[in-house]
Amino acid sequence: MEKINLLQKFDLINEQWSPKIVGELNGQQVKLAKLKGEFVWHHHEEEDEAFFVVKGSFRMEFRDKTVELNEGDMIVVPRGVEHKPVADEEVWVMLFEPAGTLNTGNVTNEKTKHDLETI
Amino acid sequence: MEKINLLQKFDLINEQWSPKIVGELNGQQVKLAKLKGEFVWHHHEEEDEAFFVVKGSFRMEFRDKTVELNEGDMIVVPRGVEHKPVADEEVWVMLFEPAGTLNTGNVTNEKTKHDLETI
């Protein structure tokens, strides 16, 4: 039961699109990630996913709309819903999702990250 | 899939120690609460609970130590562990815990809140 300071944890992240685990509870994980650029369209078959903007801004593209997210905004992406995060400038996000959720969901490509590090 | 702006949601909260639901995913709920003063010692039998400080600071007392939490800090309190939040000044926190988690855990008293409102 130690405190987790988000900014200190973000300082440890040198790579974009590479989520790190900072906490775990009830089978869910809290992850931090730095994002810049365009991700891949994907969905998660059985996992809902929350994104919370700690610093910066990005947009979450859905097939039928785009949601702009700024610092202090959160969005929940329900399972099965295709989405693509896009960040013009680097954004720092906190994620909540079930343990083992794959970042690229139903897609596997060069952005897919397995065996995430806990920091 | 709408964005949830935490500060706008906090503006809707007029009562201290009265968590409001702002999101739900994977059977978990995201709640916001304003705390000031001393809560009751309690634990949650089957729920781990995360506290994230959005504004202000507070301390989480455990039976064997106290953890000071400031803006940007998070702590995970595992199930079964007795804890008591204490805030000298009002603090705004975001909570992650299983849907239906009772704020006072194993204790029922005048601070117990049932049927939380979604805002």
Coordinates of C-alpha atoms in Angstrom, one line a residue:
Chain A
M1 CA 0.0 0.0 0.0
E2 CA 2.3 2.7 -1.3
K3 CA 1.2 5.8 -3.1
I4 CA 1.6 5.9 -6.8
N5 CA 2.5 9.4 -8.1
L6 CA 1.4 9.6 -11.7
L7 CA 3.9 12.2 -12.8
Q8 CA 6.8 10.3 -11.3
K9 CA 5.6 7.2 -13.1
F10 CA 5.3 9.0 -16.4
D11 CA 8.9 10.1 -16.1
L12 CA 9.9 6.5 -16.3
I13 CA 8.2 6.0 -19.7
N14 CA 10.4 6.7 -22.7
E15 CA 8.5 5.0 -25.4
Q16 CA 5.2 6.0 -27.0
W17 CA 2.3 3.5 -27.4
S18 CA 3.8 1.3 -24.8
P19 CA 1.5 1.0 -21.7
K20 CA 3.0 0.4 -18.4
I21 CA 1.2 -1.1 -15.4
V22 CA 1.1 1.0 -12.2
G23 CA -1.6 -0.7 -10.2
E24 CA -4.0 -3.7 -10.1
L25 CA -7.3 -4.2 -8.4
N26 CA -10.2 -6.5 -8.8
G27 CA -8.7 -8.1 -11.8
Q28 CA -8.4 -4.8 -13.5
Q29 CA -5.1 -2.9 -14.2
V30 CA -4.3 0.7 -14.1
K31 CA -1.9 1.6 -16.9
L32 CA -0.1 4.7 -18.0
A33 CA 0.9 5.5 -21.6
K34 CA 2.3 8.3 -23.7
L35 CA 0.7 8.5 -27.1
K36 CA 1.5 10.5 -30.2
G37 CA 0.3 10.0 -33.7
E38 CA -2.3 7.6 -35.0
F39 CA -3.0 4.2 -33.5
V40 CA -4.8 1.3 -35.4
W41 CA -8.5 0.7 -35.6
H42 CA -9.3 -2.1 -33.2
H43 CA -11.8 -3.3 -30.7
H44 CA -11.7 -5.4 -27.6
E45 CA -13.9 -8.5 -27.7
E46 CA -14.7 -8.7 -24.0
E47 CA -13.1 -5.7 -22.3
D48 CA -14.5 -2.2 -21.7
E49 CA -11.7 0.3 -21.5
A50 CA -11.4 3.7 -19.8
F51 CA -9.1 6.5 -20.9
F52 CA -8.3 9.4 -18.6
V53 CA -6.2 12.4 -19.9
V54 CA -3.5 13.3 -17.4
K55 CA -1.7 15.8 -19.7
G56 CA -2.3 17.1 -23.2
S57 CA -5.2 16.1 -25.5
F58 CA -6.2 13.6 -28.1
R59 CA -9.2 12.5 -30.0
M60 CA -10.9 9.1 -29.9
E61 CA -12.2 8.3 -33.3
F62 CA -15.2 6.0 -33.6
R63 CA -16.7 4.8 -36.9
D64 CA -19.5 7.3 -36.6
K65 CA -18.0 10.2 -34.5
T66 CA -14.9 11.7 -33.0
V67 CA -14.6 12.7 -29.4
E68 CA -12.0 15.4 -28.4
L69 CA -10.5 14.7 -25.0
N70 CA -8.5 17.2 -23.0
E71 CA -6.8 17.2 -19.6
G72 CA -9.2 16.0 -17.0
D73 CA -11.5 14.2 -19.5
M74 CA -12.3 10.5 -19.4
I75 CA -14.1 8.3 -21.8
V76 CA -15.3 4.7 -21.5
V77 CA -15.1 2.6 -24.7
P78 CA -17.4 -0.4 -24.4
R79 CA -16.3 -3.8 -25.5
G80 CA -16.9 -4.5 -29.2
V81 CA -16.8 -0.8 -30.2
E82 CA -14.1 0.0 -32.8
H83 CA -11.9 2.9 -31.9
K84 CA -8.7 4.6 -32.8
P85 CA -6.9 7.1 -30.6
V86 CA -5.1 9.9 -32.5
A87 CA -2.8 12.5 -30.8
D88 CA -1.4 15.4 -32.7
E89 CA 1.0 16.1 -29.9
E90 CA 2.1 13.7 -27.1
V91 CA -0.6 13.0 -24.6
W92 CA -0.3 11.2 -21.3
V93 CA -3.2 8.9 -20.5
M94 CA -4.2 6.6 -17.6
L95 CA -6.1 3.5 -18.7
F96 CA -8.4 1.2 -16.7
E97 CA -9.1 -2.2 -18.2
P98 CA -9.1 -5.9 -17.3
A99 CA -5.7 -7.4 -16.6
G100 CA -4.3 -8.8 -19.8
T101 CA -6.2 -6.5 -22.2
L102 CA -4.1 -6.3 -25.4
N103 CA -3.5 -2.8 -26.5
T104 CA -4.4 -3.5 -30.1
G105 CA -7.4 -5.7 -29.2
N106 CA -8.5 -7.9 -32.1
V107 CA -5.6 -6.8 -34.2
T108 CA -2.0 -7.9 -34.0
N109 CA 0.6 -5.8 -35.7
E110 CA 3.9 -4.0 -34.9
K111 CA 2.1 -1.9 -32.3
T112 CA 1.0 -4.9 -30.3
K113 CA 2.6 -5.0 -26.8
H114 CA 2.8 -8.2 -24.9
D115 CA 4.0 -8.8 -21.3
L116 CA 3.7 -5.2 -20.1
E117 CA 6.2 -4.0 -17.6
T118 CA 5.1 -2.8 -14.2
I119 CA 6.7 0.4 -13.1
Chain B
M1 CA -19.6 7.2 -25.5
E2 CA -19.5 10.7 -24.3
K3 CA -16.6 12.3 -22.6
I4 CA -16.7 12.8 -18.8
N5 CA -15.1 16.0 -17.6
L6 CA -14.1 15.5 -14.0
L7 CA -14.2 19.2 -13.0
Q8 CA -17.7 19.7 -14.5
K9 CA -18.8 16.6 -12.6
F10 CA -17.3 17.8 -9.3
D11 CA -19.3 21.1 -9.8
L12 CA -22.4 19.0 -9.4
I13 CA -21.4 17.6 -6.0
N14 CA -22.7 19.6 -3.1
E15 CA -22.3 17.2 -0.3
Q16 CA -19.2 15.8 1.3
W17 CA -18.7 12.0 1.8
S18 CA -21.3 11.3 -0.8
P19 CA -19.8 9.5 -3.8
K20 CA -21.4 9.9 -7.2
I21 CA -21.1 7.5 -10.1
V22 CA -19.6 8.9 -13.3
G23 CA -18.8 5.8 -15.2
E24 CA -19.0 2.0 -15.3
L25 CA -16.9 -0.6 -17.0
N26 CA -16.3 -4.3 -16.5
G27 CA -18.5 -4.4 -13.4
Q28 CA -16.5 -1.6 -11.8
Q29 CA -17.6 1.9 -11.2
V30 CA -15.8 5.2 -11.4
K31 CA -17.0 7.5 -8.6
L32 CA -16.2 11.0 -7.6
A33 CA -16.4 12.3 -4.0
K34 CA -15.5 15.4 -2.0
L35 CA -14.1 14.6 1.4
K36 CA -13.4 16.7 4.4
G37 CA -12.9 15.6 8.0
E38 CA -12.5 12.1 9.3
F39 CA -14.2 9.0 8.0
V40 CA -14.8 5.8 9.8
W41 CA -12.5 2.9 10.2
H42 CA -13.7 0.2 7.8
H43 CA -12.7 -2.5 5.3
H44 CA -14.3 -4.0 2.3
E45 CA -14.6 -7.8 2.5
E46 CA -14.3 -8.5 -1.2
E47 CA -13.4 -5.3 -3.0
D48 CA -10.1 -3.6 -3.7
E49 CA -10.5 0.1 -3.9
A50 CA -8.4 2.8 -5.7
F51 CA -8.3 6.4 -4.7
F52 CA -6.9 9.0 -7.0
V53 CA -6.5 12.7 -5.8
V54 CA -7.9 15.1 -8.4
K55 CA -7.5 18.2 -6.2
G56 CA -6.2 18.8 -2.7
S57 CA -4.7 16.3 -0.4
F58 CA -5.7 13.8 2.3
R59 CA -4.1 11.0 4.3
M60 CA -5.1 7.4 4.3
E61 CA -4.7 5.9 7.7
F62 CA -4.0 2.2 8.1
R63 CA -3.6 0.4 11.4
D64 CA 0.1 0.4 11.0
K65 CA 0.9 3.4 9.0
T66 CA -0.4 6.6 7.3
V67 CA 0.0 7.5 3.7
E68 CA -0.1 11.2 2.6
L69 CA -1.7 11.7 -0.8
N70 CA -1.5 14.8 -2.8
E71 CA -2.9 15.8 -6.2
G72 CA -1.9 13.3 -8.8
D73 CA -1.3 10.5 -6.3
M74 CA -3.2 7.2 -6.3
I75 CA -3.4 4.4 -3.8
V76 CA -4.9 0.9 -4.0
V77 CA -6.4 -0.4 -0.8
P78 CA -6.7 -4.2 -1.0
R79 CA -9.8 -6.0 0.2
G80 CA -9.7 -6.8 3.9
V81 CA -7.4 -4.0 4.9
E82 CA -8.8 -1.5 7.4
H83 CA -8.5 2.1 6.4
K84 CA -9.7 5.5 7.3
P85 CA -9.5 8.6 5.0
V86 CA -8.9 11.9 6.8
A87 CA -8.9 15.3 5.0
D88 CA -7.9 18.4 6.9
E89 CA -9.3 20.5 4.0
E90 CA -11.7 19.4 1.3
V91 CA -10.2 17.0 -1.2
W92 CA -11.6 15.8 -4.5
V93 CA -11.0 12.1 -5.2
M94 CA -11.8 9.7 -8.0
L95 CA -12.6 6.1 -6.9
F96 CA -12.4 2.8 -8.8
E97 CA -14.1 -0.1 -7.2
P98 CA -16.6 -2.9 -8.0
A99 CA -20.2 -1.8 -8.7
G100 CA -22.2 -1.8 -5.5
T101 CA -19.2 -1.3 -3.2
L102 CA -20.5 0.3 0.0
N103 CA -18.6 3.4 1.1
T104 CA -18.4 2.3 4.7
G105 CA -17.6 -1.3 3.9
N106 CA -18.3 -3.6 6.8
V107 CA -19.7 -0.8 8.9
T108 CA -23.1 0.7 8.7
N109 CA -23.6 4.1 10.3
E110 CA -24.8 7.6 9.5
K111 CA -22.1 8.0 6.8
T112 CA -23.3 4.9 4.9
K113 CA -24.6 5.8 1.4
H114 CA -26.9 3.5 -0.4
D115 CA -28.3 3.9 -4.0
L116 CA -25.6 6.3 -5.3
E117 CA -26.7 8.8 -7.8
T118 CA -25.1 8.8 -11.3
I119 CA -24.1 12.3 -12.5

